Amino acid sequence: MTVDRSPEVPGTVVVTGISRPLGARVAARLADDPRIARVVGVDAVDPSPELAALLDRVERVRAEAGAAGTIIADLHAEAVVHLAVLTAPDPQHGGRAAMKEQNVIGTMQLLAACQQAPRVRKLVVRSSTAAYGASFRDPAVFTEETEPREVPRGGFARDILDIEGYVRGFRRRRPDVTATVLRFAPFIGSTIDTTLTRYFAQPAVPTVLGRDPRLQFVHVDDALEVLHRSVTGEHPGTFNVAGAGVLTLSQAIRRAGRVGVPVVEPGLSAAAGFARSLGFGRYGLDQVDLFVHGRVVDTTRLIEEYDFTPRSTAAAFDDFIRGHAGGRVVRAEQLAAAEAAILDGIRRVRAAVEERS
Amino acid sequence: MSDRRAPRRGRDSRVSPGGPAGINGKRVVLPPPVPGAPDADAAPRNGQRPTGSPPPAVADQPADVWDRRVASGLAFLRRRLSGDYEVDEFGFDPDLNDHVFHPVLRLLYREWFRTEVFGIDNVPTTGAGLVVGNHSGTVALDALMLSAALHDRHPEGRHLRLLGADLVFRMPFVSELARKSGGTVACNPDAERLLRGGDLVGVFPEGFKGVGKHYSQRYKLQRFGRGGFVSAALRTGTPIIPAAIVGAEEIYPMLADIKPLARLLGLPYFPVTPTFPWLGPLGMVPLPSKWMIEFCPPIPTADMMEHADDPMVVFNLSDQVRETIQQALHRLLERRPDPFAP
């Protein structure tokens, strides 16, 4: 390579999960970085055509995560970015069973492969703030040291705990590898499509009656930046990645101009289960738990270590609103107009009354 | 400070029965946005409904009190409906507190309980402080009144961030009211985070032992738990301000506790008072006892920060706080021989 490389930037990077938007965008971004010679994307499924267009500079290998071992060894990969973590079951691709297979077994096999590959010196794993579980006795703000009080009931959250458990084991066995675990808050932004963005995009948004959870989001572009820096820099450890500040669910719904529809919690859990069994629902107990307990994390460690501050939760959500302005039911301008009209009406009536008396 | 409050109280109590806008507009009325003559002119005229000169056109009297109240109430509604307000990481919502919670609490605190406050100068004007109070009254109204007293009487109008039992955060609606009013779960990470952020934190170490005690035990402080509040103060070097609250014991005098029913409902106790459950919902109305709240001189902890894990130091300090509150309670009770005095 003619480009001067700082010692920590790896020459060959393997990215898993490139059939999904996050994986594809990370791989494309790393491929655009001149310091990185080679980016190889691994996934068992081919990416959709629009994602494939992003990946023209990425070498694609179609393989199960289990087969990634030989690939990592053959390619002499120096860094592995593990993004093949599904957040919700996909009814078209085997549902929850396939999701668990990919999340838990896939991670286990990938880490086993990394452990055997002597040239690997960097591992970046996507995790989630779901790792903190959901309990009424939880502190309001989670730091990286907070342990979950109860095993969460959502499938994704349980997978995340398993994945982080495997990474802990890997760190013990390969202390020479820089392992970075990034606990992301839910992604938001105008350009992505997730369970959560679809949820907020509906005109009427179901909420849990009597609960108004505190939510945090991270803008997907900031998530990409943090992932990129994790590959090119040395950032061992576990980091919360979220936008500063908090929106409550009701506040977020109002800002998006949607209407909240409170539902009794057991009803919502049952409805989520029913919809899933019919094969169209993508809300799971993970979402219900989030909408009962909320989740706020401390990002001091990320900001100090990466010298990078993700945009605030409110700013990230504003970007989402801009991208989904079409589905608004209530507009801020309408409210302001109504306010002015009512005030004007009251003034008129009072003036009329005072004139008569 | 009392000079500033006195006229405001008079004006509020005269106007507020007139309509709901009085509640919403109250806080905003205090700093008059239109200074000088037009405002001073409008207020008395509005009170007396002058008949002489009719206003010439619509929206011609922006300085009129009622108009400003309606306008600020509507602006508040618009802000709420469009989500245009800020919430901190604990869920504290200052906009909602200033316009809804505190005006309602202030009614209870002033008109119903006729609360007198002593030693407000002992509460720091800036920076962190841990206010430790005695807990009583079957329903934890004392926590709300303590925060109302602080907000109302403190020169800086400080907000008290209460620490509550996890039962509070388990209950729907109640949990959200608690969070929005600035409360959070009583645990050391949250307490220390608030104190490091320079907040005023309120804690009741007796917990349910204090609130749910029999009426015959009134004004006898219960055990202070493990002293987790002391270690939170020591770790952050925050002064501890003991606070004695007299009056809460009489609001729902607990004559008996139906334990099986409490177990069935998952509550720490099921109270029987002279009015509850006999009078149904009417039994939920608190008796109008006379309240007194005293803030005692702060106990500095900044020079003891290294002893946060020393159980001896923690217990001694916890005991000192307990004794201070107990003595202040006796002092206040002597000044208030009749629990239902005016």
PDB file of C-alpha atoms in Angstrom, chain B residues 11 22 51 56 91 122 129 139-140 145 149 154 162 187 189 218 233 247 266 276 311 316 334:
ATOM      1  CA  ARG B  11     -54.303  38.072  44.497  1.00  0.00           C
ATOM      2  CA  GLY B  22     -56.092  30.918  36.883  1.00  0.00           C
ATOM      3  CA  THR B  51     -68.161  50.078  33.226  1.00  0.00           C
ATOM      4  CA  PRO B  56     -62.586  50.031  21.516  1.00  0.00           C
ATOM      5  CA  GLY B  91     -37.931  12.125  33.209  1.00  0.00           C
ATOM      6  CA  ASN B 122     -30.443  26.202  55.773  1.00  0.00           C
ATOM      7  CA  GLY B 129     -27.904  19.014  49.043  1.00  0.00           C
ATOM      8  CA  VAL B 139     -50.076   8.209  52.038  1.00  0.00           C
ATOM      9  CA  ALA B 140     -46.758   9.905  51.321  1.00  0.00           C
ATOM     10  CA  MET B 145     -45.535  18.998  50.657  1.00  0.00           C
ATOM     11  CA  ALA B 149     -42.520  24.076  50.541  1.00  0.00           C
ATOM     12  CA  HIS B 154     -36.839  28.985  48.726  1.00  0.00           C
ATOM     13  CA  LEU B 162     -37.467  12.830  45.533  1.00  0.00           C
ATOM     14  CA  CYS B 187     -30.962   3.560  44.702  1.00  0.00           C
ATOM     15  CA  PRO B 189     -26.544   5.173  41.413  1.00  0.00           C
ATOM     16  CA  ARG B 218     -46.891   9.242  65.753  1.00  0.00           C
ATOM     17  CA  ALA B 233     -23.870  11.946  50.556  1.00  0.00           C
ATOM     18  CA  GLY B 247     -48.726  17.544  60.548  1.00  0.00           C
ATOM     19  CA  GLY B 266     -49.242  -6.704  47.129  1.00  0.00           C
ATOM     20  CA  PHE B 276     -61.283   4.988  55.237  1.00  0.00           C
ATOM     21  CA  PRO B 311     -19.997   1.281  58.349  1.00  0.00           C
ATOM     22  CA  ASN B 316     -22.976   7.382  63.391  1.00  0.00           C
ATOM     23  CA  GLU B 334     -44.471  22.162  71.442  1.00  0.00           C
TER      24      GLU B 334
END
